[in-house]
mmCIF file of C-alpha atoms in Angstrom:
data_model
loop_
_atom_site.group_PDB
_atom_site.id
_atom_site.type_symbol
_atom_site.label_atom_id
_atom_site.label_comp_id
_atom_site.label_asym_id
_atom_site.label_seq_id
_atom_site.Cartn_x
_atom_site.Cartn_y
_atom_site.Cartn_z
ATOM 1 C CA UNK A 24 -200.098 137.505 7.466
ATOM 2 C CA UNK A 25 -201.618 134.342 5.526
ATOM 3 C CA UNK A 26 -200.931 131.500 7.400
ATOM 4 C CA UNK A 27 -198.195 128.775 5.945
ATOM 5 C CA UNK A 28 -200.507 125.872 5.869
ATOM 6 C CA UNK A 29 -203.329 127.996 4.101
ATOM 7 C CA UNK A 30 -201.363 129.686 1.501
ATOM 8 C CA UNK A 31 -201.197 128.424 -2.173
ATOM 9 C CA UNK A 32 -198.707 128.815 -4.731
ATOM 10 C CA UNK A 33 -200.405 131.315 -7.251
ATOM 11 C CA UNK A 34 -199.965 130.612 -10.865
ATOM 12 C CA UNK A 35 -197.432 132.020 -13.275
ATOM 13 C CA UNK A 36 -198.425 135.735 -14.101
ATOM 14 C CA UNK A 37 -196.617 138.899 -15.567
ATOM 15 C CA UNK A 38 -197.909 141.059 -12.317
ATOM 16 C CA UNK A 39 -196.750 138.990 -9.569
ATOM 17 C CA UNK A 40 -194.457 140.996 -7.113
ATOM 18 C CA UNK A 41 -191.014 139.938 -6.731
ATOM 19 C CA UNK A 42 -191.600 139.592 -2.820
ATOM 20 C CA UNK A 43 -194.476 137.013 -3.793
ATOM 21 C CA UNK A 44 -192.038 135.290 -6.266
ATOM 22 C CA UNK A 45 -189.366 134.864 -3.834
ATOM 23 C CA UNK A 46 -191.756 133.380 -1.451
ATOM 24 C CA UNK A 47 -192.217 130.117 -3.544
ATOM 25 C CA UNK A 48 -190.390 127.015 -4.940
ATOM 26 C CA UNK A 49 -191.154 127.035 -8.705
ATOM 27 C CA UNK A 50 -190.596 123.898 -10.912
ATOM 28 C CA UNK A 51 -188.630 124.549 -14.164
ATOM 29 C CA UNK A 52 -191.786 124.054 -16.245
ATOM 30 C CA UNK A 53 -193.282 127.099 -14.400
ATOM 31 C CA UNK A 54 -190.372 129.116 -14.451
ATOM 32 C CA UNK A 55 -190.344 128.646 -18.266
ATOM 33 C CA UNK A 56 -194.140 129.862 -18.182
ATOM 34 C CA UNK A 57 -193.037 132.836 -16.590
ATOM 35 C CA UNK A 58 -190.406 133.505 -19.135
ATOM 36 C CA UNK A 59 -192.966 133.050 -22.142
ATOM 37 C CA UNK A 60 -195.196 135.521 -20.192
ATOM 38 C CA UNK A 61 -192.421 137.900 -19.820
ATOM 39 C CA UNK A 62 -190.988 137.575 -23.238
ATOM 40 C CA UNK A 63 -187.507 136.370 -21.642
ATOM 41 C CA UNK A 64 -185.238 132.951 -23.062
ATOM 42 C CA UNK A 65 -186.585 130.208 -21.697
ATOM 43 C CA UNK A 66 -183.112 128.152 -22.020
ATOM 44 C CA UNK A 67 -180.730 127.482 -19.377
ATOM 45 C CA UNK A 68 -180.370 125.737 -16.032
ATOM 46 C CA UNK A 69 -182.994 126.472 -13.256
ATOM 47 C CA UNK A 70 -180.868 128.949 -11.233
ATOM 48 C CA UNK A 71 -180.433 131.137 -14.139
ATOM 49 C CA UNK A 72 -184.296 131.217 -15.293
ATOM 50 C CA UNK A 73 -185.382 131.792 -11.572
ATOM 51 C CA UNK A 74 -182.770 134.646 -11.474
ATOM 52 C CA UNK A 75 -183.956 136.034 -14.937
ATOM 53 C CA UNK A 76 -187.640 135.817 -13.947
ATOM 54 C CA UNK A 77 -186.976 137.610 -10.429
ATOM 55 C CA UNK A 78 -185.083 140.329 -12.418
ATOM 56 C CA UNK A 79 -187.736 140.999 -14.817
ATOM 57 C CA UNK A 80 -190.735 140.758 -12.233
ATOM 58 C CA UNK A 81 -188.555 143.660 -10.458
ATOM 59 C CA UNK A 82 -188.170 145.667 -13.280
ATOM 60 C CA UNK A 83 -184.204 144.846 -13.604
ATOM 61 C CA UNK A 84 -182.051 143.787 -16.336
ATOM 62 C CA UNK A 85 -181.745 140.155 -16.494
ATOM 63 C CA UNK A 86 -178.351 138.758 -15.563
ATOM 64 C CA UNK A 87 -176.022 137.355 -18.169
ATOM 65 C CA UNK A 88 -176.812 133.651 -18.835
ATOM 66 C CA UNK A 89 -173.845 131.217 -17.994
ATOM 67 C CA UNK A 90 -171.841 130.588 -21.233
ATOM 68 C CA UNK A 91 -170.088 127.382 -21.759
ATOM 69 C CA UNK A 92 -166.058 128.757 -22.308
ATOM 70 C CA UNK A 93 -165.294 128.437 -26.064
ATOM 71 C CA UNK A 94 -162.708 125.896 -27.231
ATOM 72 C CA UNK A 95 -161.144 125.218 -30.900
ATOM 73 C CA UNK A 96 -160.799 121.565 -29.835
ATOM 74 C CA UNK A 97 -163.221 119.279 -31.459
ATOM 75 C CA UNK A 98 -164.414 117.037 -28.523
ATOM 76 C CA UNK A 99 -167.147 115.545 -31.214
ATOM 77 C CA UNK A 100 -164.430 114.364 -33.593
ATOM 78 C CA UNK A 101 -160.986 114.215 -32.217
ATOM 79 C CA UNK A 102 -159.181 111.269 -31.903
ATOM 80 C CA UNK A 103 -158.597 110.832 -28.250
ATOM 81 C CA UNK A 104 -156.161 109.250 -26.647
ATOM 82 C CA UNK A 105 -154.801 109.057 -22.946
ATOM 83 C CA UNK A 106 -152.467 111.841 -23.501
ATOM 84 C CA UNK A 107 -155.188 114.371 -24.910
ATOM 85 C CA UNK A 108 -155.405 117.524 -22.553
ATOM 86 C CA UNK A 109 -158.824 118.442 -21.077
ATOM 87 C CA UNK A 110 -159.989 121.975 -22.088
ATOM 88 C CA UNK A 111 -162.259 124.261 -20.746
ATOM 89 C CA UNK A 112 -165.989 123.555 -22.200
ATOM 90 C CA UNK A 113 -165.150 119.836 -22.298
ATOM 91 C CA UNK A 114 -168.043 118.104 -24.216
ATOM 92 C CA UNK A 115 -169.272 114.692 -22.620
ATOM 93 C CA UNK A 116 -170.766 113.516 -26.016
ATOM 94 C CA UNK A 117 -170.625 110.365 -27.482
ATOM 95 C CA UNK A 118 -167.320 110.373 -28.626
ATOM 96 C CA UNK A 119 -165.682 111.094 -25.317
ATOM 97 C CA UNK A 120 -167.960 108.583 -23.452
ATOM 98 C CA UNK A 121 -166.949 105.885 -26.065
ATOM 99 C CA UNK A 122 -163.416 106.794 -25.475
ATOM 100 C CA UNK A 123 -163.671 106.308 -21.590
ATOM 101 C CA UNK A 124 -165.937 103.033 -22.225
ATOM 102 C CA UNK A 125 -163.102 101.584 -24.575
ATOM 103 C CA UNK A 126 -160.155 102.521 -21.952
ATOM 104 C CA UNK A 127 -161.937 101.477 -18.844
ATOM 105 C CA UNK A 128 -164.595 98.715 -20.033
ATOM 106 C CA UNK A 129 -168.235 97.990 -20.046
ATOM 107 C CA UNK A 130 -168.343 98.870 -16.384
ATOM 108 C CA UNK A 131 -167.560 102.501 -17.160
ATOM 109 C CA UNK A 132 -170.585 104.815 -15.944
ATOM 110 C CA UNK A 133 -170.309 108.683 -16.737
ATOM 111 C CA UNK A 134 -171.631 109.682 -13.135
ATOM 112 C CA UNK A 135 -171.881 112.958 -11.852
ATOM 113 C CA UNK A 136 -168.849 112.966 -9.554
ATOM 114 C CA UNK A 137 -166.481 112.074 -12.656
ATOM 115 C CA UNK A 138 -167.927 114.845 -14.767
ATOM 116 C CA UNK A 139 -167.390 117.269 -12.288
ATOM 117 C CA UNK A 140 -163.784 116.031 -11.678
ATOM 118 C CA UNK A 141 -163.185 116.302 -15.457
ATOM 119 C CA UNK A 142 -164.416 119.696 -15.689
ATOM 120 C CA UNK A 143 -162.899 121.127 -12.735
ATOM 121 C CA UNK A 144 -159.531 119.544 -14.113
ATOM 122 C CA UNK A 145 -158.774 121.565 -17.319
ATOM 123 C CA UNK A 146 -155.146 120.942 -18.324
ATOM 124 C CA UNK A 147 -154.924 117.407 -16.860
ATOM 125 C CA UNK A 148 -155.013 114.710 -19.515
ATOM 126 C CA UNK A 149 -157.581 112.086 -20.123
ATOM 127 C CA UNK A 150 -155.044 109.318 -18.622
ATOM 128 C CA UNK A 151 -155.554 111.266 -15.394
ATOM 129 C CA UNK A 152 -159.247 111.287 -15.787
ATOM 130 C CA UNK A 153 -159.101 107.453 -16.021
ATOM 131 C CA UNK A 154 -157.163 107.376 -12.778
ATOM 132 C CA UNK A 155 -159.541 109.435 -11.340
ATOM 133 C CA UNK A 156 -162.766 107.439 -12.059
ATOM 134 C CA UNK A 157 -161.166 104.505 -10.502
ATOM 135 C CA UNK A 158 -160.337 106.263 -7.175
ATOM 136 C CA UNK A 159 -164.193 107.651 -7.519
ATOM 137 C CA UNK A 160 -165.354 104.182 -8.047
ATOM 138 C CA UNK A 161 -163.153 102.464 -5.129
ATOM 139 C CA UNK A 162 -165.001 105.014 -2.530
ATOM 140 C CA UNK A 163 -167.998 102.914 -3.341
ATOM 141 C CA UNK A 164 -166.653 100.132 -0.888
ATOM 142 C CA UNK A 165 -166.547 102.339 1.928
ATOM 143 C CA UNK A 166 -170.163 102.076 3.629
ATOM 144 C CA UNK A 167 -169.635 105.704 4.890
ATOM 145 C CA UNK A 168 -169.612 107.366 1.259
ATOM 146 C CA UNK A 169 -172.287 109.070 0.010
ATOM 147 C CA UNK A 170 -171.925 111.489 -3.240
ATOM 148 C CA UNK A 171 -172.390 114.695 -2.948
ATOM 149 C CA UNK A 172 -175.460 116.395 -4.091
ATOM 150 C CA UNK A 173 -175.168 119.824 -6.284
ATOM 151 C CA UNK A 174 -176.649 122.620 -4.220
ATOM 152 C CA UNK A 175 -179.075 123.561 -6.957
ATOM 153 C CA UNK A 176 -180.602 120.042 -6.762
ATOM 154 C CA UNK A 177 -183.161 120.936 -3.967
ATOM 155 C CA UNK A 178 -185.206 117.797 -4.619
ATOM 156 C CA UNK A 179 -182.590 115.108 -3.882
ATOM 157 C CA UNK A 180 -181.449 116.907 -0.803
ATOM 158 C CA UNK A 181 -184.489 117.066 0.675
ATOM 159 C CA UNK A 182 -185.192 113.291 0.234
ATOM 160 C CA UNK A 183 -181.828 112.530 1.471
ATOM 161 C CA UNK A 184 -182.819 114.875 4.443
ATOM 162 C CA UNK A 185 -186.022 113.715 5.404
ATOM 163 C CA UNK A 186 -184.843 109.873 5.264
ATOM 164 C CA UNK A 187 -181.614 110.602 7.022
ATOM 165 C CA UNK A 188 -184.068 111.740 9.955
ATOM 166 C CA UNK A 189 -186.698 108.956 9.271
ATOM 167 C CA UNK A 190 -184.526 105.591 8.206
ATOM 168 C CA UNK A 191 -188.006 103.956 8.216
ATOM 169 C CA UNK A 192 -189.448 106.101 5.592
ATOM 170 C CA UNK A 193 -190.198 104.634 2.133
ATOM 171 C CA UNK A 194 -189.133 106.696 -0.914
ATOM 172 C CA UNK A 195 -192.317 106.842 -2.084
ATOM 173 C CA UNK A 196 -193.560 108.387 1.398
ATOM 174 C CA UNK A 197 -190.447 111.141 1.423
ATOM 175 C CA UNK A 198 -191.509 111.824 -2.266
ATOM 176 C CA UNK A 199 -194.948 112.481 -1.060
ATOM 177 C CA UNK A 200 -193.768 114.798 1.859
ATOM 178 C CA UNK A 201 -191.791 116.546 -1.078
ATOM 179 C CA UNK A 202 -194.845 117.023 -3.142
ATOM 180 C CA UNK A 203 -196.747 118.591 -0.296
ATOM 181 C CA UNK A 204 -193.805 120.704 1.119
ATOM 182 C CA UNK A 205 -192.761 122.048 -2.488
ATOM 183 C CA UNK A 206 -196.388 123.800 -2.713
ATOM 184 C CA UNK A 207 -196.015 125.782 0.311
ATOM 185 C CA UNK A 208 -194.012 129.021 0.835
ATOM 186 C CA UNK A 209 -190.384 128.276 0.410
ATOM 187 C CA UNK A 210 -188.089 131.738 1.062
ATOM 188 C CA UNK A 211 -185.829 132.142 -1.533
ATOM 189 C CA UNK A 212 -187.431 129.177 -3.233
ATOM 190 C CA UNK A 213 -185.444 126.566 -1.372
ATOM 191 C CA UNK A 214 -187.680 123.580 0.303
ATOM 192 C CA UNK A 215 -185.925 122.433 3.496
ATOM 193 C CA UNK A 216 -186.644 119.448 5.560
ATOM 194 C CA UNK A 217 -188.181 120.309 9.087
ATOM 195 C CA UNK A 218 -189.199 117.812 11.737
ATOM 196 C CA UNK A 219 -192.989 118.215 11.206
ATOM 197 C CA UNK A 220 -192.928 117.197 7.911
ATOM 198 C CA UNK A 221 -194.161 113.628 8.118
ATOM 199 C CA UNK A 222 -197.507 115.517 8.687
ATOM 200 C CA UNK A 223 -197.576 116.175 5.227
ATOM 201 C CA UNK A 224 -197.734 112.645 4.293
ATOM 202 C CA UNK A 225 -201.536 112.591 3.637
ATOM 203 C CA UNK A 226 -201.410 115.882 1.814
ATOM 204 C CA UNK A 227 -198.774 114.593 -0.650
ATOM 205 C CA UNK A 228 -200.631 111.859 -1.435
ATOM 206 C CA UNK A 229 -203.725 113.775 -2.534
ATOM 207 C CA UNK A 230 -201.385 116.075 -4.106
ATOM 208 C CA UNK A 231 -199.869 113.665 -6.209
ATOM 209 C CA UNK A 232 -203.440 111.887 -7.186
ATOM 210 C CA UNK A 233 -204.504 115.465 -8.337
ATOM 211 C CA UNK A 234 -201.167 116.294 -10.519
#
């Protein structure tokens, strides 16, 4: 068996075995190269691309893509008020963001926590969403508050984990460790922090300069 410190992630290719594919973390850009090589749609979120490529390499039908729920409500053109009902498939385009900016003020930021709340609360009103935004913002005054990181955001989770373990570590050094670790075998495609990762600092610096 190849030692993990010696293994090198292969280039995307049509004949890569499913097992070899699954043992690596693949950036979106490389997943899209796989899609081009295999004649697959290259649109969608990272987890969709990965599942699509894995199925094709294994000779299986590609999983159905995530589809945004259809709604007859036109979020781009509607005259929005605080009584407007949030629908499935709500769109955070300029019209909705503009409404919240007018209602909340110039301090409004459409951050991920707020967007997740709105998407998860179809049937509530935009007035309810405004209240939720203020509650979410109020949590910032709690020194222990930390926004949740989406399960699919492996990069941010790794940076948080390594800096939690090593508070003295700079963000650039943490990114350097990520750069090196993400080029090593990662079963299931998820890069996880390990106590030995600080030894990757020099390797990460070299990879960053080379890339």
